Short mmCIF file of C-alpha atoms and ligand atoms in Angstrom, two decimals:
data_model
loop_
_atom_site.label_atom_id
_atom_site.label_comp_id
_atom_site.label_asym_id
_atom_site.label_seq_id
_atom_site.Cartn_x
_atom_site.Cartn_y
_atom_site.Cartn_z
CA MET A 1 -5.86 2.60 9.95
CA SER A 2 -9.05 0.72 10.79
CA HIS A 3 -9.35 -2.87 9.68
CA LEU A 4 -13.13 -2.57 9.58
CA MET A 5 -14.66 -2.60 6.12
CA ASN A 6 -15.74 0.90 5.29
CA THR A 7 -19.52 0.36 5.30
CA TYR A 8 -20.58 2.85 8.00
CA ALA A 9 -19.93 6.55 8.57
CA ARG A 10 -19.78 5.93 12.32
CA LEU A 11 -20.32 8.51 15.02
CA PRO A 12 -17.25 9.10 17.22
CA VAL A 13 -18.56 7.41 20.35
CA ALA A 14 -18.30 3.91 21.84
CA PHE A 15 -20.40 2.66 24.73
CA THR A 16 -19.22 0.43 27.54
CA HIS A 17 -22.52 -0.33 29.25
CA GLY A 18 -26.13 0.66 29.55
CA ASN A 19 -29.06 0.76 31.92
CA GLY A 20 -32.66 1.04 30.74
CA ALA A 21 -32.92 3.95 28.32
CA TRP A 22 -29.37 5.12 29.05
CA LEU A 23 -26.00 4.29 27.51
CA VAL A 24 -22.63 5.13 29.07
CA ALA A 25 -19.67 5.99 26.85
CA GLU A 26 -16.00 5.17 27.42
CA ASP A 27 -15.42 8.57 29.04
CA GLY A 28 -18.34 8.09 31.45
CA THR A 29 -20.77 10.42 29.63
CA GLU A 30 -24.41 9.27 29.82
CA TYR A 31 -26.58 9.37 26.71
CA LEU A 32 -30.36 9.12 26.54
CA ASP A 33 -31.07 6.42 23.99
CA ALA A 34 -33.97 7.40 21.73
CA LEU A 35 -32.97 4.87 19.07
CA ALA A 36 -32.68 1.56 21.00
CA GLY A 37 -30.25 0.01 18.54
CA ILE A 38 -32.72 0.90 15.75
CA ALA A 39 -35.79 -0.67 17.36
CA VAL A 40 -33.96 -3.62 18.88
CA ASN A 41 -33.55 -2.97 22.61
CA GLY A 42 -37.23 -2.77 23.55
CA LEU A 43 -36.45 -3.79 27.12
CA GLY A 44 -33.76 -1.14 27.31
CA HIS A 45 -30.19 -2.01 28.18
CA ALA A 46 -29.18 -4.60 30.77
CA HIS A 47 -32.71 -5.48 31.88
CA PRO A 48 -31.94 -7.54 35.03
CA LYS A 49 -34.49 -10.27 34.31
CA LEU A 50 -33.31 -10.68 30.73
CA VAL A 51 -29.69 -10.73 31.87
CA ALA A 52 -30.46 -13.44 34.44
CA ALA A 53 -32.38 -15.58 31.94
CA LEU A 54 -29.65 -15.29 29.29
CA ALA A 55 -26.90 -16.02 31.81
CA GLU A 56 -28.75 -19.13 32.90
CA GLN A 57 -29.23 -20.18 29.26
CA VAL A 58 -25.59 -19.52 28.31
CA GLY A 59 -24.46 -21.63 31.26
CA ARG A 60 -26.61 -24.51 30.09
CA LEU A 61 -26.94 -24.54 26.30
CA ILE A 62 -26.17 -21.96 23.60
CA HIS A 63 -26.40 -23.91 20.38
CA VAL A 64 -27.14 -27.38 19.13
CA SER A 65 -28.41 -27.73 15.56
CA ASN A 66 -31.71 -27.73 13.78
CA VAL A 67 -31.24 -31.43 13.12
CA TYR A 68 -32.46 -31.89 16.72
CA ARG A 69 -35.61 -30.76 18.47
CA ILE A 70 -35.05 -27.42 20.23
CA VAL A 71 -37.49 -26.97 23.08
CA GLU A 72 -36.99 -23.19 23.38
CA GLN A 73 -37.70 -22.87 19.65
CA GLU A 74 -40.91 -24.89 19.93
CA ARG A 75 -42.06 -22.76 22.86
CA LEU A 76 -41.27 -19.49 21.08
CA ALA A 77 -43.10 -20.64 17.94
CA ASP A 78 -46.12 -21.55 20.09
CA ARG A 79 -46.11 -18.13 21.73
CA LEU A 80 -45.73 -16.24 18.45
CA CYS A 81 -48.58 -18.20 16.89
CA GLU A 82 -50.72 -17.53 19.97
CA LEU A 83 -50.05 -13.79 19.60
CA THR A 84 -50.61 -13.64 15.83
CA GLY A 85 -53.07 -16.41 14.97
CA MET A 86 -50.50 -17.80 12.53
CA ASP A 87 -49.79 -21.52 12.19
CA GLU A 88 -46.05 -22.10 11.82
CA VAL A 89 -42.70 -20.37 12.26
CA PHE A 90 -39.23 -20.61 10.75
CA PHE A 91 -36.44 -18.95 12.75
CA ALA A 92 -33.58 -17.08 11.09
CA ASN A 93 -30.87 -14.69 12.33
CA SER A 94 -31.87 -11.25 11.08
CA GLY A 95 -34.56 -9.24 9.36
CA SER A 96 -33.00 -9.69 5.94
CA GLU A 97 -32.73 -13.40 6.41
CA ALA A 98 -36.31 -13.74 7.63
CA ASN A 99 -37.37 -11.75 4.57
CA GLU A 100 -35.33 -13.96 2.26
CA GLY A 101 -37.24 -16.89 3.73
CA ALA A 102 -40.55 -15.14 3.04
CA LEU A 103 -39.52 -14.45 -0.57
CA LYS A 104 -38.50 -18.07 -1.06
CA LEU A 105 -41.88 -19.05 0.37
CA VAL A 106 -43.69 -16.96 -2.29
CA ARG A 107 -41.67 -18.65 -5.04
CA MET A 108 -42.35 -22.11 -3.67
CA PHE A 109 -46.03 -21.25 -3.21
CA GLY A 110 -46.17 -20.13 -6.85
CA HIS A 111 -44.52 -23.32 -8.05
CA LYS A 112 -47.00 -25.40 -6.08
CA HIS A 113 -49.98 -23.45 -7.44
CA GLY A 114 -49.15 -23.37 -11.15
CA ASN A 115 -47.42 -19.97 -11.12
CA PRO A 116 -43.69 -20.72 -11.53
CA GLU A 117 -42.83 -17.09 -12.29
CA ALA A 118 -44.44 -15.65 -9.16
CA GLN A 119 -44.24 -11.86 -8.94
CA THR A 120 -44.43 -9.91 -5.70
CA ILE A 121 -45.86 -6.41 -5.50
CA VAL A 122 -43.59 -4.23 -3.33
CA MET A 123 -43.72 -0.59 -2.28
CA GLU A 124 -41.86 2.61 -3.02
CA HIS A 125 -39.66 3.58 -0.06
CA ALA A 126 -39.89 0.04 1.30
CA TRP A 127 -36.99 -1.32 3.32
CA HIS A 128 -36.61 -5.09 3.46
CA GLY A 129 -32.86 -5.63 3.85
CA ARG A 130 -29.50 -5.79 2.14
CA THR A 131 -29.21 -9.34 0.82
CA LEU A 132 -29.62 -9.51 -2.95
CA ALA A 133 -33.30 -10.47 -2.99
CA THR A 134 -34.35 -8.21 -0.13
CA LEU A 135 -32.37 -5.37 -1.72
CA ALA A 136 -34.25 -5.93 -4.96
CA ALA A 137 -37.49 -5.57 -3.00
CA THR A 138 -36.21 -2.50 -1.14
CA GLY A 139 -37.36 0.82 -2.60
CA SER A 140 -34.13 2.76 -2.21
CA ASP A 141 -32.15 3.55 -5.37
CA LYS A 142 -29.23 4.60 -3.16
CA ALA A 143 -29.08 1.21 -1.42
CA ARG A 144 -29.49 -0.74 -4.69
CA LYS A 145 -26.96 1.25 -6.72
CA GLY A 146 -23.98 -0.79 -7.88
CA PHE A 147 -25.48 -4.19 -7.11
CA ASP A 148 -27.11 -5.12 -10.40
CA PRO A 149 -28.05 -7.64 -11.55
CA LEU A 150 -30.52 -8.10 -8.71
CA PRO A 151 -33.06 -10.93 -8.57
CA SER A 152 -36.22 -10.21 -10.56
CA GLY A 153 -39.83 -10.90 -9.65
CA PHE A 154 -40.84 -7.58 -8.08
CA ILE A 155 -43.34 -4.97 -9.23
CA ARG A 156 -43.08 -1.67 -7.38
CA VAL A 157 -46.06 0.58 -6.65
CA PRO A 158 -46.56 3.74 -4.58
CA TYR A 159 -47.26 3.11 -0.89
CA ASN A 160 -50.78 3.49 0.45
CA ASP A 161 -52.22 3.61 -3.08
CA LEU A 162 -54.84 0.92 -3.65
CA ALA A 163 -55.56 1.93 -7.25
CA ALA A 164 -51.91 1.28 -8.14
CA VAL A 165 -52.17 -2.29 -6.83
CA GLN A 166 -55.46 -2.78 -8.67
CA ARG A 167 -53.85 -1.65 -11.93
CA VAL A 168 -51.11 -4.26 -11.50
CA ALA A 169 -53.75 -6.86 -10.68
CA ALA A 170 -55.52 -6.11 -13.96
CA ALA A 171 -52.34 -6.17 -16.06
CA GLU A 172 -50.12 -8.91 -14.60
CA PRO A 173 -51.46 -12.47 -14.14
CA ARG A 174 -48.27 -13.75 -12.51
CA VAL A 175 -48.68 -11.74 -9.29
CA GLN A 176 -48.60 -14.04 -6.26
CA ALA A 177 -48.12 -11.74 -3.29
CA VAL A 178 -48.31 -8.20 -1.95
CA TRP A 179 -45.53 -7.34 0.49
CA LEU A 180 -45.32 -4.26 2.66
CA GLU A 181 -44.41 -2.71 5.97
CA VAL A 182 -47.66 -1.53 7.56
CA LEU A 183 -45.58 1.32 8.96
CA GLN A 184 -42.52 2.22 6.91
CA GLY A 185 -39.55 2.88 9.19
CA GLU A 186 -36.54 3.60 6.96
CA GLY A 187 -39.04 5.01 4.48
CA GLY A 188 -39.72 7.96 6.79
CA ILE A 189 -42.17 6.76 9.48
CA ARG A 190 -45.17 6.47 7.20
CA VAL A 191 -48.26 4.68 8.51
CA ALA A 192 -50.46 2.83 6.00
CA ASP A 193 -54.17 3.62 6.24
CA ALA A 194 -56.17 0.89 7.95
CA GLU A 195 -58.73 0.95 5.12
CA TYR A 196 -55.96 0.47 2.54
CA LEU A 197 -54.68 -2.57 4.43
CA ARG A 198 -58.17 -4.04 4.68
CA ALA A 199 -58.70 -3.48 0.95
CA LEU A 200 -55.37 -5.23 0.22
CA ARG A 201 -56.54 -8.16 2.31
CA ARG A 202 -59.76 -8.39 0.30
CA LEU A 203 -57.88 -8.13 -3.00
CA CYS A 204 -55.43 -10.86 -1.95
CA ASP A 205 -58.38 -13.10 -1.00
CA GLU A 206 -60.11 -12.49 -4.33
CA ARG A 207 -56.95 -13.17 -6.33
CA GLY A 208 -55.45 -16.00 -4.31
CA TRP A 209 -52.40 -13.83 -3.47
CA LEU A 210 -50.45 -13.94 -0.25
CA LEU A 211 -50.56 -10.83 1.92
CA MET A 212 -47.14 -10.52 3.50
CA VAL A 213 -46.21 -7.97 6.15
CA ASP A 214 -42.67 -7.04 7.15
CA GLU A 215 -42.91 -6.32 10.87
CA VAL A 216 -39.15 -6.37 11.37
CA GLN A 217 -39.08 -2.79 12.64
CA CYS A 218 -42.68 -2.10 13.75
CA GLY A 219 -43.44 -5.47 15.41
CA ILE A 220 -43.04 -6.65 19.02
CA GLY A 221 -45.03 -3.96 20.78
CA ARG A 222 -43.39 -0.91 19.28
CA THR A 223 -46.50 0.66 17.76
CA GLY A 224 -48.64 0.15 20.87
CA LYS A 225 -49.98 -3.23 19.77
CA TRP A 226 -48.04 -6.47 19.56
CA PHE A 227 -47.90 -6.07 15.77
CA GLY A 228 -48.53 -3.07 13.57
CA TYR A 229 -51.00 -4.87 11.28
CA GLN A 230 -53.28 -5.45 14.26
CA TRP A 231 -54.28 -1.76 14.14
CA ALA A 232 -56.13 -2.58 10.89
CA GLY A 233 -57.68 -5.80 12.20
CA ILE A 234 -56.34 -7.82 9.26
CA GLN A 235 -54.82 -11.29 9.26
CA PRO A 236 -51.73 -11.59 7.02
CA ASP A 237 -50.62 -14.85 5.40
CA VAL A 238 -46.94 -14.25 6.11
CA ILE A 239 -45.30 -12.09 8.79
CA THR A 240 -41.59 -11.47 9.23
CA LEU A 241 -40.00 -10.40 12.51
CA ALA A 242 -36.51 -9.64 13.84
CA LYS A 243 -35.10 -6.57 15.65
CA GLY A 244 -37.15 -6.34 18.88
CA LEU A 245 -37.78 -10.06 19.13
CA GLY A 246 -34.46 -10.99 20.75
CA SER A 247 -33.64 -7.75 22.60
CA GLY A 248 -30.26 -7.71 20.87
CA VAL A 249 -29.58 -11.43 20.58
CA PRO A 250 -29.82 -11.93 16.80
CA ILE A 251 -33.03 -13.65 15.73
CA GLY A 252 -35.47 -13.38 12.86
CA ALA A 253 -38.70 -15.23 12.15
CA VAL A 254 -41.00 -16.05 9.26
CA LEU A 255 -44.56 -16.81 10.34
CA ALA A 256 -46.97 -18.46 7.92
CA GLY A 257 -50.69 -19.05 8.22
CA GLY A 258 -53.79 -19.62 6.13
CA ALA A 259 -52.99 -20.51 2.54
CA ALA A 260 -49.24 -20.08 3.17
CA ARG A 261 -49.16 -22.81 5.79
CA GLY A 262 -47.28 -25.95 4.82
CA THR A 263 -45.53 -24.38 1.82
CA PHE A 264 -42.10 -25.57 2.90
CA GLY A 265 -41.24 -29.19 3.56
CA PRO A 266 -38.03 -30.78 4.85
CA GLY A 267 -35.04 -29.66 2.80
CA ASN A 268 -36.70 -26.57 1.31
CA HIS A 269 -35.13 -24.09 3.71
CA GLY A 270 -32.69 -24.13 6.60
CA THR A 271 -30.06 -22.39 8.71
CA THR A 272 -27.20 -23.30 11.02
CA PHE A 273 -27.71 -20.73 13.77
CA GLY A 274 -31.35 -19.73 13.27
CA GLY A 275 -33.56 -20.42 16.27
CA ASN A 276 -30.84 -21.78 18.51
CA PRO A 277 -31.58 -22.19 22.23
CA LEU A 278 -29.96 -18.87 23.22
CA ALA A 279 -31.76 -16.80 20.58
CA CYS A 280 -35.12 -18.40 21.33
CA ARG A 281 -34.68 -18.00 25.08
CA ALA A 282 -34.04 -14.31 24.40
CA GLY A 283 -37.25 -14.20 22.36
CA LEU A 284 -39.29 -15.99 25.01
CA GLU A 285 -38.00 -13.79 27.79
CA THR A 286 -38.54 -10.64 25.72
CA LEU A 287 -42.19 -11.51 25.02
CA ARG A 288 -42.75 -12.52 28.65
CA LEU A 289 -41.29 -9.29 30.04
CA ILE A 290 -43.15 -7.09 27.55
CA GLU A 291 -46.36 -8.64 28.83
CA GLU A 292 -45.41 -8.76 32.51
CA GLU A 293 -44.38 -5.09 32.56
CA GLY A 294 -47.23 -3.74 30.43
CA LEU A 295 -44.77 -2.36 27.88
CA ILE A 296 -47.20 -2.30 24.97
CA ASP A 297 -49.49 0.09 26.78
CA ASN A 298 -46.42 2.04 27.82
CA ALA A 299 -45.30 2.29 24.18
CA ALA A 300 -48.72 3.68 23.22
CA ALA A 301 -48.81 6.14 26.11
CA MET A 302 -45.21 7.33 25.84
CA GLY A 303 -45.49 7.61 22.06
CA SER A 304 -48.52 9.88 22.41
CA ARG A 305 -46.73 11.86 25.09
CA ILE A 306 -43.63 12.39 22.96
CA ARG A 307 -45.62 13.37 19.86
CA ALA A 308 -47.76 15.76 21.89
CA GLY A 309 -44.60 17.19 23.47
CA PHE A 310 -43.05 17.90 20.08
CA ALA A 311 -46.34 19.20 18.69
CA ALA A 312 -46.38 21.79 21.48
CA ALA A 313 -42.67 22.60 21.42
CA LEU A 314 -42.48 22.91 17.62
CA LYS A 315 -45.87 24.52 17.06
CA ARG A 316 -45.79 26.98 14.18
CA VAL A 317 -42.04 26.51 13.75
CA PRO A 318 -41.42 27.10 10.04
CA GLY A 319 -39.49 24.23 8.52
CA VAL A 320 -41.23 21.54 10.58
CA VAL A 321 -43.44 19.77 8.05
CA ALA A 322 -44.99 16.98 10.14
CA ILE A 323 -44.81 15.11 13.42
CA ARG A 324 -46.17 11.61 12.96
CA GLY A 325 -45.95 7.95 13.91
CA GLN A 326 -47.57 5.28 15.98
CA GLY A 327 -46.52 4.31 19.50
CA LEU A 328 -42.75 4.53 19.82
CA MET A 329 -42.06 4.88 16.10
CA ILE A 330 -41.93 8.64 15.76
CA GLY A 331 -40.95 10.83 12.82
CA ILE A 332 -40.41 14.58 12.67
CA GLU A 333 -40.20 15.68 9.07
CA LEU A 334 -38.37 18.90 8.22
CA ASP A 335 -38.42 20.76 4.92
CA ARG A 336 -34.67 20.28 4.41
CA PRO A 337 -31.95 17.64 4.85
CA CYS A 338 -31.15 17.41 8.56
CA GLY A 339 -28.59 14.63 8.95
CA ASP A 340 -26.41 17.04 10.91
CA LEU A 341 -28.93 16.98 13.75
CA VAL A 342 -27.71 13.49 14.65
CA ARG A 343 -24.30 14.92 15.64
CA GLN A 344 -25.85 17.91 17.35
CA ALA A 345 -28.11 15.62 19.40
CA LEU A 346 -25.09 13.50 20.29
CA ALA A 347 -23.42 16.62 21.65
CA SER A 348 -26.58 17.12 23.75
CA ARG A 349 -26.24 13.50 24.95
CA LEU A 350 -29.24 12.23 23.01
CA LEU A 351 -29.17 9.37 20.48
CA ILE A 352 -31.43 9.82 17.46
CA ASN A 353 -31.43 8.99 13.76
CA VAL A 354 -32.39 10.69 10.51
CA THR A 355 -33.91 8.77 7.61
CA GLN A 356 -34.95 9.84 4.08
CA GLU A 357 -32.55 12.76 4.62
CA ARG A 358 -35.15 14.97 6.28
CA VAL A 359 -37.07 12.82 8.76
CA ILE A 360 -35.83 12.65 12.35
CA ARG A 361 -36.57 9.13 13.53
CA LEU A 362 -37.10 8.25 17.18
CA LEU A 363 -37.37 4.64 18.34
CA PRO A 364 -36.93 4.74 22.12
CA PRO A 365 -36.99 1.55 24.19
CA LEU A 366 -40.45 0.33 25.23
CA VAL A 367 -39.42 0.75 28.88
CA ILE A 368 -39.03 4.52 28.55
CA SER A 369 -40.48 6.48 31.48
CA ALA A 370 -42.57 9.65 31.33
CA HIS A 371 -39.62 11.65 32.67
CA GLU A 372 -37.31 10.24 29.99
CA ALA A 373 -39.93 10.82 27.30
CA ASP A 374 -40.13 14.47 28.34
CA GLU A 375 -36.35 14.64 28.38
CA ILE A 376 -36.20 13.54 24.72
CA VAL A 377 -38.44 16.48 23.81
CA ALA A 378 -36.52 18.86 26.09
CA ARG A 379 -33.17 17.95 24.50
CA LEU A 380 -34.26 17.71 20.87
CA ALA A 381 -36.87 20.46 20.35
CA PRO A 382 -34.41 23.36 20.95
CA LEU A 383 -31.96 21.78 18.51
CA VAL A 384 -34.65 21.51 15.84
CA ARG A 385 -35.74 25.11 16.41
CA ALA A 386 -32.16 26.36 16.15
CA PHE A 387 -31.50 24.16 13.12
CA VAL A 388 -34.40 25.47 11.05
CA ALA A 389 -33.67 29.05 12.16
CA ALA A 390 -29.99 28.98 11.19
CA PRO A 391 -29.53 30.94 7.91
CA GLU A 392 -27.08 28.44 6.40
CA GLN A 393 -29.68 25.68 6.86
CA ARG A 394 -32.48 27.46 5.00
CA ALA A 395 -33.92 25.33 2.24
CA ALA A 396 -33.02 26.56 -1.24
N1 LIG B 1 -37.20 -4.99 7.24
C1 LIG B 1 -37.38 -3.81 7.85
C2 LIG B 1 -38.75 -3.21 7.90
C3 LIG B 1 -36.29 -3.15 8.43
O1 LIG B 1 -36.48 -1.97 9.01
C4 LIG B 1 -35.01 -3.75 8.35
C5 LIG B 1 -33.83 -3.08 8.91
O2 LIG B 1 -33.80 -1.90 9.16
C6 LIG B 1 -34.89 -4.99 7.73
C7 LIG B 1 -36.00 -5.57 7.18
C8 LIG B 1 -33.55 -5.65 7.63
O3 LIG B 1 -33.24 -6.22 8.85
P1 LIG B 1 -31.73 -6.63 9.20
O4 LIG B 1 -30.94 -5.37 9.23
O5 LIG B 1 -31.83 -7.32 10.54
O6 LIG B 1 -31.27 -7.56 8.14
#
């Protein structure tokens, strides 16, 4: 009997080590990693420069406390603000926790601006985390089921639908923020239109609302820009980050700028571990290596290559509804549930994921080479073709 709480239907494989885009299992089998720990290991596995920096940091200082100055934290905040044009950063330990911080910020902002019942507009199919507040904001009935009562203060609208947000604006005076992923990951690799995002920015300016973007999955170079919102040329008021920021060392961040700047004061928010020297060194080294190795351009190029590869290999294959994404966030939507493909890919020594039941999700490391990109297509496309051709898989 396992003593692990039964929260995951785990695949029957355990890895002992990795190298770049490859993971090695206990029995020595090598797997091509097209998931990167769900958008975490942007630098791939065991990047030698990251390993050296972390080893040096571990040998010197892992943790102190946020009651002291932390130089690595100050440097990482400076770098993140340089990259985003934001003004200040709070460091947390995960995406959910960064998002909790952002939600607390909206509430505090409302209280300070005469709106003590601040409401946040959130999206259908959004994914913001599994703590109570982030779960309330998450647009998955399956994830929320059984956890009522959840915190209130959210108004849900369809994604990419400006008119829906405008209707809420007309009807609900307590709105204080709009919160979205500019590219929904768990929601099925859906990219928001740039014009929609620009219109949201204008609406937020007109209304005095905060525009908040959850870049936990799509940030840190994955879409082919440092941050997904940069494709639309907008400037958010609040940005949350996690996943790719620490290359696997847990770290999350809430960035605030513009009107949101200065919302929190001493005592309003805090954390024991968040932003400790080890986590921030991981963040600094990750950002440095992404830049040094040109990994953002690589993400854009390899993403296009993989999408083009699938477009050619799955051309006119009935059952393949769409191939979409941005950079190295890639979705292949089928017309039927396809969770079983995850196991089939594993048997072909390829690590993938399926979300929204019928969308194959690929999130390879940013270091992926052209050869490895082609190998993802070569391993997966035949499985997809066979899957949609198999009579027992035909959609009802
Ligand atoms: N926000 C987004 C967009 C995510 O994709 C996720 C996780 O998948 C989260 C938040 C939650 O992050 P974490 O699992 O680190 O709490």
